[in-house]
Amino acid sequence: MSKSHAIGLRGLYAPDPGSSSSPAFPLPVKWGLSGHIPSEPDKMMKRAILWDMDGTLIDSEPAHGAAFDKSVAELGLTFPADFHDRLLGSSSVEVHAAVAEKAGPDFTYDDWMGLKWGHFVDQIAKVQRRKSLADIAEAKAAQGLPMAVVSNSTADEVAIGMKVTGLDKIIPVTVSRADVEAGKPSPEGYRLAAARLGVPPEDCLVVEDSLVGAQAGLNAGMRVLYHPQHAARDPGSLPPGLRYLPPDADPAPVIEEMLR
């Protein structure tokens, strides 16, 4: 670019050096004060990602499954083989209620949580990152994209799951079941996370592995990516408004698209 052309551009969009006058024309809205067009990460700063934790950012189901099995065995109870799988995405209150139907009315929520927590801690080495999504979270954290974790798990379960996988260092904002009156599919948790980040619900992308959690995101008025660990039996019957991504598909380009 020639010197005269550069001066011409300066005169159009900003005062000449040393001048106290205002620009003859306002800066274009899409341009920053420095005169450069924002990059894609800059544009996405208006968005936020709200991650589910168990089954989404981390694969904790083997640990939870083993803890459940050991807990009910200690109680002398038996359940169908797929019983725990059917409870995926449910809160601890709902799991306790299901177990208490067999254990009896004297088996309290505190009894269940104390029993299962001990077995869960014993199985904590089985908790690993779900690499495809955790890697995306790390990359977005490096870009400064606002993010939070919203879980139906207890505060202790969220804390230990995030810590053992190192995700607590990149996503410090969390919402657990203890932070809300009603768990998923209530939108309360996702709306609280959006408020804590200062991002409107419509600008938030929810990433979930369970239909219970996906419905919570839809109920909150957010964009929802449903990316389960096991393929949906009938994708055509899924709730309208969510984006289904099969387990073996790459989530990175889809998340980029949904953040635009």
Tab-separated table of C-alpha atoms in Angstrom:
chain	number	residue	atom	x	y	z
A	1	MET	CA	0.000	0.000	0.000
A	2	SER	CA	1.356	3.453	-0.912
A	3	LYS	CA	1.939	6.090	1.735
A	4	SER	CA	-0.665	8.408	0.183
A	5	HIS	CA	-3.254	5.609	0.111
A	6	ALA	CA	-2.562	4.793	3.758
A	7	ILE	CA	-3.052	8.460	4.682
A	8	GLY	CA	-6.309	8.463	2.740
A	9	LEU	CA	-7.622	5.483	4.660
A	10	ARG	CA	-6.524	7.077	7.940
A	11	GLY	CA	-8.375	10.224	7.065
A	12	LEU	CA	-11.526	8.267	6.250
A	13	TYR	CA	-11.702	6.108	9.390
A	14	ALA	CA	-9.601	7.923	12.016
A	15	PRO	CA	-8.033	11.323	12.663
A	16	ASP	CA	-4.515	11.941	11.453
A	17	PRO	CA	-1.757	11.492	14.067
A	18	GLY	CA	-1.711	14.465	16.432
A	19	SER	CA	-5.210	15.571	15.437
A	20	SER	CA	-7.859	16.015	18.147
A	21	SER	CA	-10.717	15.951	15.677
A	22	SER	CA	-13.190	13.069	15.370
A	23	PRO	CA	-13.221	10.852	12.272
A	24	ALA	CA	-15.140	12.245	9.341
A	25	PHE	CA	-17.021	8.924	9.176
A	26	PRO	CA	-17.729	6.464	12.000
A	27	LEU	CA	-15.796	3.251	12.130
A	28	PRO	CA	-17.702	0.362	10.536
A	29	VAL	CA	-19.492	-1.604	13.236
A	30	LYS	CA	-17.768	-4.848	12.276
A	31	TRP	CA	-14.330	-3.270	12.638
A	32	GLY	CA	-12.489	-2.818	15.885
A	33	LEU	CA	-10.859	0.462	16.847
A	34	SER	CA	-7.599	-0.898	15.505
A	35	GLY	CA	-9.179	-1.231	12.069
A	36	HIS	CA	-8.904	-5.039	11.749
A	37	ILE	CA	-11.720	-7.450	11.033
A	38	PRO	CA	-12.224	-9.779	14.028
A	39	SER	CA	-11.144	-13.366	13.644
A	40	GLU	CA	-13.580	-16.275	14.030
A	41	PRO	CA	-12.685	-16.800	17.735
A	42	ASP	CA	-13.309	-13.063	18.318
A	43	LYS	CA	-16.759	-13.351	16.790
A	44	MET	CA	-17.596	-16.369	18.938
A	45	MET	CA	-16.837	-14.461	22.128
A	46	LYS	CA	-20.537	-13.523	22.144
A	47	ARG	CA	-21.395	-17.203	22.570
A	48	ALA	CA	-20.863	-19.651	25.415
A	49	ILE	CA	-20.691	-23.426	25.727
A	50	LEU	CA	-22.481	-25.130	28.601
A	51	TRP	CA	-21.199	-28.659	28.982
A	52	ASP	CA	-22.810	-31.592	30.700
A	53	MET	CA	-20.169	-33.463	32.683
A	54	ASP	CA	-20.833	-37.198	33.137
A	55	GLY	CA	-20.791	-38.935	29.764
A	56	THR	CA	-20.017	-35.713	27.907
A	57	LEU	CA	-16.764	-34.120	29.069
A	58	ILE	CA	-15.780	-37.134	31.138
A	59	ASP	CA	-16.498	-40.841	30.917
A	60	SER	CA	-17.534	-41.521	34.492
A	61	GLU	CA	-20.229	-44.083	33.762
A	62	PRO	CA	-17.945	-47.119	34.397
A	63	ALA	CA	-17.161	-45.729	37.859
A	64	HIS	CA	-20.778	-44.831	38.602
A	65	GLY	CA	-21.970	-48.194	37.286
A	66	ALA	CA	-19.501	-50.135	39.411
A	67	ALA	CA	-20.347	-48.039	42.482
A	68	PHE	CA	-24.061	-48.638	41.909
A	69	ASP	CA	-23.600	-52.392	41.505
A	70	LYS	CA	-21.457	-52.680	44.633
A	71	SER	CA	-23.899	-50.535	46.623
A	72	VAL	CA	-27.008	-52.521	45.750
A	73	ALA	CA	-25.118	-55.795	46.263
A	74	GLU	CA	-24.180	-54.611	49.751
A	75	LEU	CA	-27.887	-54.004	50.360
A	76	GLY	CA	-28.710	-57.485	49.114
A	77	LEU	CA	-30.782	-56.136	46.231
A	78	THR	CA	-30.890	-57.226	42.594
A	79	PHE	CA	-31.988	-55.193	39.577
A	80	PRO	CA	-32.272	-55.875	35.823
A	81	ALA	CA	-28.946	-55.673	33.967
A	82	ASP	CA	-29.916	-52.442	32.193
A	83	PHE	CA	-31.420	-50.782	35.265
A	84	HIS	CA	-28.544	-48.386	35.856
A	85	ASP	CA	-28.274	-47.540	32.155
A	86	ARG	CA	-31.921	-46.459	32.169
A	87	LEU	CA	-31.094	-43.994	34.947
A	88	LEU	CA	-28.351	-42.187	32.990
A	89	GLY	CA	-28.830	-38.441	33.285
A	90	SER	CA	-31.053	-38.791	36.352
A	91	SER	CA	-30.281	-36.977	39.577
A	92	SER	CA	-29.151	-38.748	42.749
A	93	VAL	CA	-32.597	-38.030	44.220
A	94	GLU	CA	-34.228	-39.960	41.390
A	95	VAL	CA	-31.729	-42.826	41.651
A	96	HIS	CA	-32.328	-43.084	45.396
A	97	ALA	CA	-36.092	-43.145	44.816
A	98	ALA	CA	-35.688	-46.044	42.378
A	99	VAL	CA	-33.497	-48.002	44.804
A	100	ALA	CA	-35.732	-47.206	47.791
A	101	GLU	CA	-38.675	-48.887	46.076
A	102	LYS	CA	-36.896	-52.170	46.813
A	103	ALA	CA	-34.842	-51.169	49.836
A	104	GLY	CA	-37.903	-49.927	51.720
A	105	PRO	CA	-39.127	-46.599	53.127
A	106	ASP	CA	-36.584	-46.589	55.964
A	107	PHE	CA	-33.693	-46.378	53.480
A	108	THR	CA	-33.052	-42.642	53.352
A	109	TYR	CA	-31.397	-40.470	50.751
A	110	ASP	CA	-28.463	-39.866	53.105
A	111	ASP	CA	-28.094	-43.637	53.579
A	112	TRP	CA	-27.871	-44.108	49.827
A	113	MET	CA	-25.468	-41.235	49.200
A	114	GLY	CA	-23.114	-42.315	51.981
A	115	LEU	CA	-23.059	-45.876	50.697
A	116	LYS	CA	-22.605	-45.053	47.024
A	117	TRP	CA	-20.079	-42.274	47.625
A	118	GLY	CA	-17.698	-44.647	49.367
A	119	HIS	CA	-17.823	-47.082	46.458
A	120	PHE	CA	-17.568	-44.286	43.882
A	121	VAL	CA	-14.371	-42.924	45.435
A	122	ASP	CA	-12.947	-46.452	45.336
A	123	GLN	CA	-13.649	-46.529	41.578
A	124	ILE	CA	-12.428	-43.006	40.784
A	125	ALA	CA	-9.410	-44.248	38.803
A	126	LYS	CA	-11.884	-45.407	36.142
A	127	VAL	CA	-12.949	-41.823	35.438
A	128	GLN	CA	-11.348	-40.496	32.254
A	129	ARG	CA	-11.806	-37.582	29.893
A	130	ARG	CA	-14.036	-38.088	26.883
A	131	LYS	CA	-11.174	-36.966	24.711
A	132	SER	CA	-12.977	-35.673	21.625
A	133	LEU	CA	-15.047	-33.183	23.622
A	134	ALA	CA	-12.526	-32.427	26.362
A	135	ASP	CA	-9.967	-31.440	23.714
A	136	ILE	CA	-12.477	-28.995	22.238
A	137	ALA	CA	-13.115	-27.548	25.692
A	138	GLU	CA	-9.380	-26.997	26.178
A	139	ALA	CA	-9.084	-25.257	22.809
A	140	LYS	CA	-12.066	-23.006	23.505
A	141	ALA	CA	-10.749	-22.145	26.956
A	142	ALA	CA	-7.483	-21.046	25.338
A	143	GLN	CA	-9.519	-18.773	23.031
A	144	GLY	CA	-11.285	-17.237	26.023
A	145	LEU	CA	-14.742	-18.559	25.149
A	146	PRO	CA	-17.055	-18.458	28.205
A	147	MET	CA	-17.888	-21.977	29.396
A	148	ALA	CA	-19.509	-23.735	32.327
A	149	VAL	CA	-20.365	-27.254	33.427
A	150	VAL	CA	-23.981	-28.061	34.319
A	151	SER	CA	-24.588	-31.431	35.954
A	152	ASN	CA	-27.312	-33.420	37.669
A	153	SER	CA	-24.591	-34.857	39.919
A	154	THR	CA	-23.938	-33.730	43.474
A	155	ALA	CA	-21.469	-30.954	44.239
A	156	ASP	CA	-18.961	-33.521	45.551
A	157	GLU	CA	-19.295	-35.677	42.428
A	158	VAL	CA	-18.806	-32.666	40.155
A	159	ALA	CA	-15.769	-31.488	42.134
A	160	ILE	CA	-14.015	-34.870	42.132
A	161	GLY	CA	-14.865	-35.596	38.495
A	162	MET	CA	-13.484	-32.261	37.325
A	163	LYS	CA	-10.406	-32.497	39.534
A	164	VAL	CA	-9.364	-36.041	38.653
A	165	THR	CA	-9.528	-35.201	34.929
A	166	GLY	CA	-7.883	-31.782	35.292
A	167	LEU	CA	-10.875	-30.042	33.718
A	168	ASP	CA	-11.349	-27.892	36.802
A	169	LYS	CA	-8.346	-25.864	35.633
A	170	ILE	CA	-10.015	-24.847	32.361
A	171	ILE	CA	-13.703	-24.638	33.360
A	172	PRO	CA	-13.971	-23.103	36.824
A	173	VAL	CA	-17.702	-22.310	36.589
A	174	THR	CA	-19.912	-25.249	37.569
A	175	VAL	CA	-23.566	-25.801	38.438
A	176	SER	CA	-24.420	-28.985	40.332
A	177	ARG	CA	-27.701	-30.442	41.523
A	178	ALA	CA	-27.076	-28.687	44.844
A	179	ASP	CA	-27.305	-25.271	43.154
A	180	VAL	CA	-30.878	-25.637	41.895
A	181	GLU	CA	-34.338	-26.473	43.154
A	182	ALA	CA	-35.028	-28.856	40.275
A	183	GLY	CA	-32.560	-30.923	38.265
A	184	LYS	CA	-32.623	-31.701	34.563
A	185	PRO	CA	-34.889	-31.739	32.534
A	186	SER	CA	-35.697	-28.491	34.337
A	187	PRO	CA	-33.981	-25.562	32.584
A	188	GLU	CA	-32.949	-24.057	35.935
A	189	GLY	CA	-29.354	-25.290	35.911
A	190	TYR	CA	-28.610	-24.132	32.386
A	191	ARG	CA	-30.231	-20.759	32.953
A	192	LEU	CA	-28.229	-20.295	36.156
A	193	ALA	CA	-24.985	-21.101	34.306
A	194	ALA	CA	-25.827	-18.584	31.560
A	195	ALA	CA	-26.516	-15.939	34.195
A	196	ARG	CA	-23.207	-16.646	35.940
A	197	LEU	CA	-21.385	-16.228	32.630
A	198	GLY	CA	-23.378	-13.126	31.698
A	199	VAL	CA	-24.457	-14.638	28.364
A	200	PRO	CA	-28.102	-14.664	27.163
A	201	PRO	CA	-29.655	-18.156	26.936
A	202	GLU	CA	-30.155	-17.855	23.187
A	203	ASP	CA	-26.399	-17.370	22.755
A	204	CYS	CA	-25.508	-20.536	24.670
A	205	LEU	CA	-24.692	-23.911	23.150
A	206	VAL	CA	-25.517	-26.920	25.330
A	207	VAL	CA	-23.561	-30.145	24.733
A	208	GLU	CA	-25.204	-33.246	26.223
A	209	ASP	CA	-25.011	-37.020	26.066
A	210	SER	CA	-28.426	-37.758	27.618
A	211	LEU	CA	-31.935	-36.973	26.444
A	212	VAL	CA	-32.817	-35.758	29.943
A	213	GLY	CA	-30.061	-33.149	29.745
A	214	ALA	CA	-30.771	-32.296	26.110
A	215	GLN	CA	-34.373	-31.570	27.023
A	216	ALA	CA	-33.168	-29.284	29.820
A	217	GLY	CA	-31.179	-27.270	27.284
A	218	LEU	CA	-34.167	-27.027	24.951
A	219	ASN	CA	-36.372	-25.975	27.855
A	220	ALA	CA	-33.857	-23.215	28.618
A	221	GLY	CA	-34.199	-21.831	25.080
A	222	MET	CA	-30.646	-22.765	24.070
A	223	ARG	CA	-29.008	-24.448	21.111
A	224	VAL	CA	-28.499	-28.117	21.914
A	225	LEU	CA	-26.042	-30.673	20.565
A	226	TYR	CA	-26.996	-34.219	21.584
A	227	HIS	CA	-23.850	-36.354	21.270
A	228	PRO	CA	-24.431	-39.616	23.177
A	229	GLN	CA	-21.969	-42.407	23.838
A	230	HIS	CA	-24.409	-44.911	22.322
A	231	ALA	CA	-26.286	-44.403	19.049
A	232	ALA	CA	-29.915	-43.297	19.229
A	233	ARG	CA	-32.248	-46.149	18.330
A	234	ASP	CA	-34.588	-43.880	16.378
A	235	PRO	CA	-33.062	-40.467	15.576
A	236	GLY	CA	-36.288	-39.440	13.866
A	237	SER	CA	-38.168	-39.612	17.164
A	238	LEU	CA	-35.837	-37.236	19.026
A	239	PRO	CA	-37.282	-33.964	20.364
A	240	PRO	CA	-37.499	-31.241	17.723
A	241	GLY	CA	-34.914	-28.512	17.984
A	242	LEU	CA	-31.895	-30.540	19.079
A	243	ARG	CA	-28.980	-31.493	16.837
A	244	TYR	CA	-28.140	-35.184	16.995
A	245	LEU	CA	-24.557	-36.279	16.398
A	246	PRO	CA	-23.796	-40.030	16.405
A	247	PRO	CA	-21.120	-41.269	18.839
A	248	ASP	CA	-18.493	-41.947	16.153
A	249	ALA	CA	-18.873	-38.562	14.414
A	250	ASP	CA	-16.379	-35.721	14.883
A	251	PRO	CA	-18.010	-33.049	17.097
A	252	ALA	CA	-15.483	-30.290	16.331
A	253	PRO	CA	-16.926	-28.968	13.029
A	254	VAL	CA	-20.487	-29.241	14.328
A	255	ILE	CA	-19.674	-27.235	17.449
A	256	GLU	CA	-17.937	-24.594	15.314
A	257	GLU	CA	-21.027	-24.356	13.124
A	258	MET	CA	-23.425	-24.125	16.064
A	259	LEU	CA	-21.385	-21.345	17.681
A	260	ARG	CA	-21.812	-19.046	14.687
